[in-house]
Coordinates of C-alpha atoms and ligand atoms in Angstrom, one line a residue:
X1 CA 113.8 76.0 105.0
X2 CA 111.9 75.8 101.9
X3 CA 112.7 76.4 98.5
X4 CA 112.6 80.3 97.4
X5 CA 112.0 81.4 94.1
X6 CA 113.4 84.9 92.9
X7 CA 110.3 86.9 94.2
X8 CA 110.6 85.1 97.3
X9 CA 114.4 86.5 97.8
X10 CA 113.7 89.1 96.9
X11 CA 111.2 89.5 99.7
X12 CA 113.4 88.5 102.5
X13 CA 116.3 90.9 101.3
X14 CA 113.6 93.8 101.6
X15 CA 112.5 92.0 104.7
X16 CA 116.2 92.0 106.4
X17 CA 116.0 95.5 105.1
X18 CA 113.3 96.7 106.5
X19 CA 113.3 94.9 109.9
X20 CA 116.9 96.5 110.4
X21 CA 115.1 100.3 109.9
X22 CA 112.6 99.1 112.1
X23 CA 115.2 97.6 115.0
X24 CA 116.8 101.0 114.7
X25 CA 113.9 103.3 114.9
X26 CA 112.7 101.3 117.5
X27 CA 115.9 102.1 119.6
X28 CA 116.0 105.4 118.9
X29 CA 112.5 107.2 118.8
X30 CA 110.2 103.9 120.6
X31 CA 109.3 106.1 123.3
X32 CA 108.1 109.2 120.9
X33 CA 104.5 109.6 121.5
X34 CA 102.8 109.1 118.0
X35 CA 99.2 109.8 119.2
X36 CA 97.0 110.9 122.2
X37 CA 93.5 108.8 122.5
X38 CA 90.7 110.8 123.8
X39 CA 87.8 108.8 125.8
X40 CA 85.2 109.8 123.0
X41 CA 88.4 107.6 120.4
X42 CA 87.7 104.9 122.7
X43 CA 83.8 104.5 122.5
X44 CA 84.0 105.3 118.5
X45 CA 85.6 102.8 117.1
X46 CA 89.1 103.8 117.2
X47 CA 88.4 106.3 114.8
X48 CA 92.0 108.7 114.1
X49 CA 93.7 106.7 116.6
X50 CA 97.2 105.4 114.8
X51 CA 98.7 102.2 116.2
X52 CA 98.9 100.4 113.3
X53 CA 101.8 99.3 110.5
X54 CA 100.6 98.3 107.0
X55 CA 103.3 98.9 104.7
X56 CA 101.4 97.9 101.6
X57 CA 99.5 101.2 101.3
X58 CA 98.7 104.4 102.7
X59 CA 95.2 106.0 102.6
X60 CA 95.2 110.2 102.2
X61 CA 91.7 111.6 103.3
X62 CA 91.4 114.0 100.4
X63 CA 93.6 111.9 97.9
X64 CA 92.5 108.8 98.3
X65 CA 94.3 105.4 98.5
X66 CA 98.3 105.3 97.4
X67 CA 99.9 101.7 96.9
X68 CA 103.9 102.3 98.2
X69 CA 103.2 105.9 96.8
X70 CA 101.5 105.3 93.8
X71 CA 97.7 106.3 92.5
X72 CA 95.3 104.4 91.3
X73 CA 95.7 106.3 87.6
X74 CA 99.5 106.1 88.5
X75 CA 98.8 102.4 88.5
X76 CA 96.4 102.1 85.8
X77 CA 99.5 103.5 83.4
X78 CA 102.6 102.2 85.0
X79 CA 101.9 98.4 85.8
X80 CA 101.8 96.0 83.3
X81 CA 99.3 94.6 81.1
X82 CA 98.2 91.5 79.1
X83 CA 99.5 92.3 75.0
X84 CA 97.0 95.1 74.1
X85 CA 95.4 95.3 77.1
X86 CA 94.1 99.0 78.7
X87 CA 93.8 97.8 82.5
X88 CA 96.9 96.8 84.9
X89 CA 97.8 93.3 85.7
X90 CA 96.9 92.2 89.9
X91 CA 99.9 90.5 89.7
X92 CA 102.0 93.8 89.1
X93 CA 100.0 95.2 92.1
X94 CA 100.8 92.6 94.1
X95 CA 104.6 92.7 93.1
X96 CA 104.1 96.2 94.5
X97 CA 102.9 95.6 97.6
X98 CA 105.1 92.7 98.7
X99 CA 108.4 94.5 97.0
X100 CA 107.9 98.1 97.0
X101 CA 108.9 98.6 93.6
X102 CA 106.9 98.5 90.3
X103 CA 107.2 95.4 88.2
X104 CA 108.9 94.6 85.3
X105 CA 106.5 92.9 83.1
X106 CA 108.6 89.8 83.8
X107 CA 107.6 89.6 87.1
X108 CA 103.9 89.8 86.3
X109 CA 104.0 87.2 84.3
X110 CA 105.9 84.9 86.4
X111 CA 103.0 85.6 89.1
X112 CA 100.8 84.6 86.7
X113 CA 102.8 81.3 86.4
X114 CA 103.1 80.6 89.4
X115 CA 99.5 81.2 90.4
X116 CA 98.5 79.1 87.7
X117 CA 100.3 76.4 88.7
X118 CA 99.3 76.2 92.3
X119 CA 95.7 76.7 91.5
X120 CA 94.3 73.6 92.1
X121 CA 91.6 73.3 94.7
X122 CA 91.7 70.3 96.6
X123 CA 88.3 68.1 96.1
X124 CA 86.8 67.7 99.6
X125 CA 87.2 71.7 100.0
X126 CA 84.2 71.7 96.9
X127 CA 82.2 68.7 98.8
X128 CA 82.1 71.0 101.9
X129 CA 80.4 73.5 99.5
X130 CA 78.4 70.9 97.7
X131 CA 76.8 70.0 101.3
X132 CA 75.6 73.4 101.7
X133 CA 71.7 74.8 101.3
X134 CA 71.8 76.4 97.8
X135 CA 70.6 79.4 99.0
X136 CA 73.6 79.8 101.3
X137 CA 74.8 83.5 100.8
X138 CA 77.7 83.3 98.2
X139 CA 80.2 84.9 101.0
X140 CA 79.0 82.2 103.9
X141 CA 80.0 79.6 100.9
X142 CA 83.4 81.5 100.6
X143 CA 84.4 81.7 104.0
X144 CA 83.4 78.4 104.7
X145 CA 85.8 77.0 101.6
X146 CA 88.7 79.0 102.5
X147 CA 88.4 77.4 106.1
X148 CA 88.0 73.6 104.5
X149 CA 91.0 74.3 102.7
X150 CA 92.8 75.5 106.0
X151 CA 94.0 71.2 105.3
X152 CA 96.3 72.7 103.3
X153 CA 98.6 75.1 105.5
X154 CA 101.9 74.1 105.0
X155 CA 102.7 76.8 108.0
X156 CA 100.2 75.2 110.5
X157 CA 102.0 71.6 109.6
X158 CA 105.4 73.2 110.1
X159 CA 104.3 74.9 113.5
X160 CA 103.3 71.5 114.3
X161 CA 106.1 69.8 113.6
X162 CA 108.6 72.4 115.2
X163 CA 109.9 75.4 113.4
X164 CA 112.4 78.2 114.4
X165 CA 110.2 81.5 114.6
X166 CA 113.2 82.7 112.4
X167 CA 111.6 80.8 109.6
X168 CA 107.8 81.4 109.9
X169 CA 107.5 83.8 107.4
X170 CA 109.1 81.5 104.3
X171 CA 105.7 79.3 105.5
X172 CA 103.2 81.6 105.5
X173 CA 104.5 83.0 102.6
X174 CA 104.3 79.6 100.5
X175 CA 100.5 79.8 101.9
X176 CA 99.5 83.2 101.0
X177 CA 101.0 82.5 97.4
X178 CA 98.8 79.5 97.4
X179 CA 95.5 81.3 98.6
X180 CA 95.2 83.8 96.3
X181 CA 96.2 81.0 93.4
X182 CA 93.3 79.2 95.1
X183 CA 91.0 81.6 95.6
X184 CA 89.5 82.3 91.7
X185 CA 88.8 78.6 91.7
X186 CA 87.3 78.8 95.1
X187 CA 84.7 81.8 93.8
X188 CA 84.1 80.7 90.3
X189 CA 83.0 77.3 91.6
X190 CA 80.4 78.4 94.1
X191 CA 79.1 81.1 91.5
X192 CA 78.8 78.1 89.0
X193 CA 77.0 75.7 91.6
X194 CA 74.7 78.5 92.5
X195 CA 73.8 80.4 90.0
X196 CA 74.8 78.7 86.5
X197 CA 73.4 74.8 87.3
X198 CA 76.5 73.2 88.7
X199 CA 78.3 73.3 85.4
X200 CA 82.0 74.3 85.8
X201 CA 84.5 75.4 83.5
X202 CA 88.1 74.5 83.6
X203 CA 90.7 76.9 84.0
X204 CA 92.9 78.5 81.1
X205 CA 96.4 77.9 81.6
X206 CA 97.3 80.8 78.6
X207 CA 95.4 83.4 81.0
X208 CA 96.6 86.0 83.6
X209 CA 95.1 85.6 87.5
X210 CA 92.1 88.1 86.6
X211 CA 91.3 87.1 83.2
X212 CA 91.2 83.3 84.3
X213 CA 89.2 83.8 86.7
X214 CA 86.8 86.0 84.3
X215 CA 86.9 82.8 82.4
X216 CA 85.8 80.3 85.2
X217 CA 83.0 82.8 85.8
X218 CA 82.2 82.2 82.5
X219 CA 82.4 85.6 81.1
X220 CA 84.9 86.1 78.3
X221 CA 84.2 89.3 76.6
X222 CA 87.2 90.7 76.3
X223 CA 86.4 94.4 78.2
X224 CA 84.9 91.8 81.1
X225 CA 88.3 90.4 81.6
X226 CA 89.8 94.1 81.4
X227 CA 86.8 95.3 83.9
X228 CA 88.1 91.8 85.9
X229 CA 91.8 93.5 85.9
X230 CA 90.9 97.0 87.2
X231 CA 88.4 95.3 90.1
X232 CA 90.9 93.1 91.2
X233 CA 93.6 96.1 91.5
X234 CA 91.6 98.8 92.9
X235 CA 90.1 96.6 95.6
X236 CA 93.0 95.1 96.8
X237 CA 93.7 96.9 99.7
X238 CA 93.4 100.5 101.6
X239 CA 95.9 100.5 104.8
X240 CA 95.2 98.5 107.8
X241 CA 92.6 99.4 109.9
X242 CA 89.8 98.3 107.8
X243 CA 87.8 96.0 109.1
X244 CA 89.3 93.2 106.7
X245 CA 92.6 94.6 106.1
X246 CA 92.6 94.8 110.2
X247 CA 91.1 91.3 111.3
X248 CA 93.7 89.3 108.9
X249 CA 95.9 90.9 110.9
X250 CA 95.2 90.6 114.4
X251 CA 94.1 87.1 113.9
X252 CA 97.2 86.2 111.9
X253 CA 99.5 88.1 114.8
X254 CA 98.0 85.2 117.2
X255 CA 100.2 82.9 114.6
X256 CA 96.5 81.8 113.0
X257 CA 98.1 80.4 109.9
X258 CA 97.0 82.9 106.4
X259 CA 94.0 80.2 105.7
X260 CA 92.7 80.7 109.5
X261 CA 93.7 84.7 109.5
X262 CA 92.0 85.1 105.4
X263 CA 88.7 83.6 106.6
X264 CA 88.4 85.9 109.7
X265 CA 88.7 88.8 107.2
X266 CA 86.9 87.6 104.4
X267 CA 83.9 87.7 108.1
X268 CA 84.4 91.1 108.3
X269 CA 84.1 91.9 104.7
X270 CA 80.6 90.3 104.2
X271 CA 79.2 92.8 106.6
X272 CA 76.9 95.3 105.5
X273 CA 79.1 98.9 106.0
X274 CA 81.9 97.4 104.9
X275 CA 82.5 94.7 101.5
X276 CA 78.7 93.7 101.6
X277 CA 77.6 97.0 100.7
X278 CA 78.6 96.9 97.0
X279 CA 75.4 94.1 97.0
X280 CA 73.6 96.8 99.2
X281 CA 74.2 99.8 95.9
X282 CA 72.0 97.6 93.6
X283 CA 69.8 96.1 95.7
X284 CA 69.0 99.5 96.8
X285 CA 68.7 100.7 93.1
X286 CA 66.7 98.0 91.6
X287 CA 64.0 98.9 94.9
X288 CA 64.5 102.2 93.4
X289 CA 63.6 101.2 90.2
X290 CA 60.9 99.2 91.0
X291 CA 59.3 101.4 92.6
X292 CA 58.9 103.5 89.7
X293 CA 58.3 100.9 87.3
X294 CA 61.6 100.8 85.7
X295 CA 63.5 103.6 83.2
X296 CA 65.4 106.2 84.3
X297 CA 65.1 107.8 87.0
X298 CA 65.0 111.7 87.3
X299 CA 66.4 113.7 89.9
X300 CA 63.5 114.5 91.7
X301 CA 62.7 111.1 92.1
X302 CA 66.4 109.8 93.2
X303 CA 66.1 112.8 96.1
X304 CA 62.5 111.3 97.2
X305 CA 63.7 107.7 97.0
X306 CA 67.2 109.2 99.5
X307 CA 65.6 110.7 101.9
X308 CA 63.1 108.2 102.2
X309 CA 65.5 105.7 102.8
X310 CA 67.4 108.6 105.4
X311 CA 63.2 108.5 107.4
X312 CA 63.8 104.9 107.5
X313 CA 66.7 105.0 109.6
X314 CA 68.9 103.5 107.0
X315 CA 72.2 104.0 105.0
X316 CA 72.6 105.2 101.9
X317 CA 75.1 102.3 100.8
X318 CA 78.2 103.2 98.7
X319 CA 78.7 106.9 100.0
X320 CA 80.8 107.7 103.4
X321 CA 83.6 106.5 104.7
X322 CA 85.6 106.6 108.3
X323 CA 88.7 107.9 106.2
X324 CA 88.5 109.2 103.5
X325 CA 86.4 112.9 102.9
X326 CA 86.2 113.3 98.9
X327 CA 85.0 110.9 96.3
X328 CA 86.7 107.5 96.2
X329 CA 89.4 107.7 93.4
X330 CA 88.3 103.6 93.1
X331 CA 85.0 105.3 92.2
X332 CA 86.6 107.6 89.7
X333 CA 88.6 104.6 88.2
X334 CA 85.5 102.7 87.5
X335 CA 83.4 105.8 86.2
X336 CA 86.3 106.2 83.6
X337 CA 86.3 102.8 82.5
X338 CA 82.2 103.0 82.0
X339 CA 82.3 106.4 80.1
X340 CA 85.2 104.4 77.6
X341 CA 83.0 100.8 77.8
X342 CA 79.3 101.3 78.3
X343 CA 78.2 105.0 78.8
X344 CA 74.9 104.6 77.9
X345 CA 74.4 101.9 79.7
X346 CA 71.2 102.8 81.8
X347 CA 71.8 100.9 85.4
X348 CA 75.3 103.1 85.2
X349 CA 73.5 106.2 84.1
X350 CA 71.9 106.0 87.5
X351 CA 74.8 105.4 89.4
X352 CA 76.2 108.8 87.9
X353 CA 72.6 110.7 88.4
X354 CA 72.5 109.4 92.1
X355 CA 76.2 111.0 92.4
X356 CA 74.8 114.3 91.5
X357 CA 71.9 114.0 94.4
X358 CA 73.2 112.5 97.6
X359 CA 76.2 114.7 98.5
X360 CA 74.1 117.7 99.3
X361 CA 71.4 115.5 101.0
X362 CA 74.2 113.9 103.1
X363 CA 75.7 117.5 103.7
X364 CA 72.7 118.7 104.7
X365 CA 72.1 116.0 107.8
X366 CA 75.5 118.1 109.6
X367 CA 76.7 114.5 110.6
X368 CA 78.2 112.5 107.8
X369 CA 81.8 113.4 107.6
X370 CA 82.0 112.3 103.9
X371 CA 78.9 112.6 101.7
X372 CA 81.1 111.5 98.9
X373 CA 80.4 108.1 96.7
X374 CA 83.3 104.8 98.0
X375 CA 84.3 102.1 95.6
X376 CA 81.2 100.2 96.3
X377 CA 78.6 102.8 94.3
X378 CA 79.9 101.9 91.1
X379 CA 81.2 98.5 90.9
X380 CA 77.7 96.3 90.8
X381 CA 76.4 98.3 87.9
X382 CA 79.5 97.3 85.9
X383 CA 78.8 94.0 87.0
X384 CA 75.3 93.8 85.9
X385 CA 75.8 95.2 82.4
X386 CA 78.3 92.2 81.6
X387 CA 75.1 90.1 82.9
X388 CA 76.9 89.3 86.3
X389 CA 73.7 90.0 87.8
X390 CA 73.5 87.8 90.6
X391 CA 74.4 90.9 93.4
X392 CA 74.8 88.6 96.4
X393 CA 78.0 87.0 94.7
X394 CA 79.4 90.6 94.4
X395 CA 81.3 90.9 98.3
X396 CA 83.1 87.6 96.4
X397 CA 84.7 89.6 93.9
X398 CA 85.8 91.9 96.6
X399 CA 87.5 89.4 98.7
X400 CA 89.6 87.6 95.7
X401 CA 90.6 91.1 95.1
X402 CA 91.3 91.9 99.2
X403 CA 93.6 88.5 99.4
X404 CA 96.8 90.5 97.6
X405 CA 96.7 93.4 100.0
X406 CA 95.9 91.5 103.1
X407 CA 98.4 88.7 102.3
X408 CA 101.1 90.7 101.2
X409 CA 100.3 92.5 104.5
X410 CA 100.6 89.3 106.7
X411 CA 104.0 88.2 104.6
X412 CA 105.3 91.6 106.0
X413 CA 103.8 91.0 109.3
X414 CA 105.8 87.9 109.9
X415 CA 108.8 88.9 108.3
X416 CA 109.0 91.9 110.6
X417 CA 108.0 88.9 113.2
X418 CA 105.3 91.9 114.6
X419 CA 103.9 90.4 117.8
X420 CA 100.5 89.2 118.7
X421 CA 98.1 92.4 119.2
X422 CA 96.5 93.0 122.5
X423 CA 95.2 96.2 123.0
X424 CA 94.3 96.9 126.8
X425 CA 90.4 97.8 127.1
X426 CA 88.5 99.6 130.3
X427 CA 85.0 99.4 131.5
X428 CA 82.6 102.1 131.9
X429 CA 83.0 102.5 135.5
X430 CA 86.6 102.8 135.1
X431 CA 86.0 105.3 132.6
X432 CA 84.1 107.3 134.6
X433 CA 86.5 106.8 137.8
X434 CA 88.9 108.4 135.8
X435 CA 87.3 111.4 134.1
X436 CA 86.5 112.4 138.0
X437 CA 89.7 112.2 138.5
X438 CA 89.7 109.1 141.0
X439 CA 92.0 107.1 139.5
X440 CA 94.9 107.5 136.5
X441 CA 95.5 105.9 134.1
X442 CA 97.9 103.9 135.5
X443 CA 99.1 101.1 133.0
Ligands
LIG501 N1 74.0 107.3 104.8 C1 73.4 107.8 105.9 N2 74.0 108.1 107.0 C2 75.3 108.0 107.0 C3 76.1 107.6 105.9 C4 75.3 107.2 104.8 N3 75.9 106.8 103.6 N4 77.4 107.6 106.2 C5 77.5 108.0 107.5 N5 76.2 108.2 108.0 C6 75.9 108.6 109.4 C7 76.4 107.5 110.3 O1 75.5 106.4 110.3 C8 76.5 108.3 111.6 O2 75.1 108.4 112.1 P1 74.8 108.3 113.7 O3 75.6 109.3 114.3 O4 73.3 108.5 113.7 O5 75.2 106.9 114.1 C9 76.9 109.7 111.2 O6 76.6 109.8 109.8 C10 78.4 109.9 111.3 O7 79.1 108.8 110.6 P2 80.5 109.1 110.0 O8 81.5 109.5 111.1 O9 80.4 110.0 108.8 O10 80.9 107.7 109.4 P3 81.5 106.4 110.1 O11 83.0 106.6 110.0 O12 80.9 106.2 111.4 O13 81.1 105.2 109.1 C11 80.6 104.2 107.1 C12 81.6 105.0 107.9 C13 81.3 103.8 105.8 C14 80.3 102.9 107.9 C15 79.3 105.0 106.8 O14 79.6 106.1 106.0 C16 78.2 104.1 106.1 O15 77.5 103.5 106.8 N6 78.1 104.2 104.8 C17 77.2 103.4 104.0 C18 77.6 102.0 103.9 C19 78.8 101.9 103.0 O16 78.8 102.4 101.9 N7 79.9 101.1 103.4 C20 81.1 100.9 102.6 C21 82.2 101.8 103.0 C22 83.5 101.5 102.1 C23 84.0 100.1 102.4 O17 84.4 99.7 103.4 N8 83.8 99.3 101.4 O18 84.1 98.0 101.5

């Protein structure tokens, strides 16, 4: 067994905890049914069906995402901050997740410690990036990093060398601490080598997770490091099945170790409905924009430019969701923080104008469940105003921010030593066999 710091203890005696409610509810209501799947569940992605555990956060349709019970504003006022600062610490969220209990600021700041010190990126993982085509898509770079630091899984060389299952969580834990200490590093450099000429900057021991890597970005306007804060909390995570969230944890339940599992994820994230669309908002905007030669936009015009896009056959990205059915409170979040940092800021102006047209239109087409606006409408304009305008780097952001819930998630995972996930599938023709009544069900 390997060394455990306080956090870490603390861990396994929630773990032991935990696993013990679990044993017990298992013995005495495992055969209560939870959920009936209907054949239309089955062809539509699973949506409503419940047979998942995330115990990191809970998502309510109508209120939005809850970390162990707690709102985002709850958040924003009860974790702690940096001296003076107005947005919560990502460590403190994480804390939360992997604990269940808010912070002290103590324990924060040992986070931040601890990050700091297990930061460094190994050098071939950045000559893997180096040998890439520069114009490489900045999450293709990420994924690909994360996997050439996969060297570095201290649970894949304990599998190897013969471990008690008993003991696999202490590994992947020391690996999911060391990912998300990694992963700032990881971002900032392949931002730097892409978009700033291949000049680095070195990390700043003196500064939190977020405001560090706000640094190595090479942004250090104060309010950027506070925007850096509130991104990285409210993107963290948003209960299990989504397609991140999910994929770190099915591949992880096959005992991929957290380097193998994050990578999978981070796959999942870079697609276009899901993390990628927050590169998809202002890409659509700025087509918007140029269209009309710039300024402004009035609401005629945003309603043209919508349903154009609907004639198309396309998306409006950064509104719907397959859970939630009001606007994101992640949305909300980062509207406050503009209307107390930049509300005249004319890219965000938009972003609040485009709010005010798309529901109805959305409404209107009598299939979208949720015309409402997801975290991904807002957060590129806040980007762009602190001149991180390079969209295609934005899914990044995301995924630094997705490694504390997912990882917390897959510390849980093991410790609760859930099994590998194998849901049973059918085929069309057995479908149909059994609507007819030929056959049951039968497994
Ligand atoms: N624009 C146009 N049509 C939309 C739409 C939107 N924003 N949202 C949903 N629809 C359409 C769907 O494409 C679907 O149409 P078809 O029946 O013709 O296929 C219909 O409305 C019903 O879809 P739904 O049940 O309301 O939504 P889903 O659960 O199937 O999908 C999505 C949820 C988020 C994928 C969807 O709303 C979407 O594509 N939104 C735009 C992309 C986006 O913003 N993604 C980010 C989501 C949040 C997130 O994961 N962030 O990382």
């Amino acid at each position: 067994m390997i060394d455990m710091d306080y956090i870490k203890e603390r861990f396994k005696a929630k773990a032991d905890e935990l696993g013990a409610d679990v044993k017990d509810l298992l013995k005495q209501h495992g055969s209560k049914k939870l959920d009936e799947v209907t054949v239309a569940q089955t062809y539509q992605g699973m949506r409503g069906v419940t047979g998942l555990v995330s115990e990191t956060s809970l998502l309510d349709p109508n209120d939005g995402i809850r970390f162990r019970g707690y709102s985002i504003p709850e958040l924003r006022e009860k974790l702690p901050r940096v001296p003076d600062g107005s947005e919560p610490l990502p460590e403190g969220l994480f804390y939360l997740m992997l604990i269940g209990e808010l912070p002290e600021e103590k324990d924060a700041q040992h986070l931040s410690n601890v990050w700091g010190r297990r930061s460094q990126v190994p050098r071939h993982v950045f000559n893997t990036i180096d040998k890439l085509p520069p114009d490489t898509h900045p999450m293709t770079q990420f994924g690909i990093g994360i996997m050439a630091m996969q060297t570095e899984s201290v649970f894949a060389k304990a599998y190897s060398d013969g471990i008690n299952k008993k003991e696999y969580w202490s590994y992947m834990y020391e690996d999911a601490m060391n990912l998300i200490a990694r992963l700032p590093r990881l971002a900032a450099y392949i931002y730097r080598r892409k978009y700033k000429g291949n000049v680095h900057i070195e990390p700043d021991a003196s500064l939190d997770w977020a405001g560090n890597f706000a640094h190595m970005l090479g942004y250090d306007d104060d309010s950027f490091r506070a925007l850096m804060r509130l991104y990285m909390t409210i993107h963290a995570d948003h209960e299990g099945g989504n397609v991140s969230a999910h994929t770190v944890h099915l591949v992880g339940s096959a005992l991929s170790d957290p380097y193998l599992a994050f990578a999978s994820g981070m796959n999942g994230l870079a697609g276009p409905l899901h993390g990628l669309a927050n590169q998809e908002v202002i890409r659509w905007i700025q087509q918007l924009r140029e269209e009309l030669g710039g300024g402004l936009p009035n609401k005629a015009e945003i309603e043209k430019y919508v349903r154009k896009t609907l004639d198309e056959g396309k998306v409006v990205p950064g509104y719907g969701h397959a859970v939630l059915r009001k606007t994101d409170p992640r949305f909300t979040a980062q509207m406050e923080f503009a209307k107390k940092h930049l509300p005249d800021d004319e890219l965000v102006n938009i972003v609040w104008r485009v709010y005010e047209v798309v529901p109805p239109i959305l409404q209107e087409l009598g299939k979208v469940k949720n015309p409402w606006p997801n975290v991904d409408a807002h957060s590129g304009a806040l980007l762009v105003h602190y001149g991180l305008v390079e969209y295609e780097f934005y899914t990044v952001l995301f995924g630094v921010s997705r490694a504390l819930g997912v990882l917390a998630s897959l510390c849980w995972d093991r410790a609760l030593a859930l099994p590998i996930e194998r849901p049973k599938s059918v085929t069309t023709r057995w479908m149909k066999d059994f609507v007819s009544g030929k056959i049951e069900t039968g497994f």
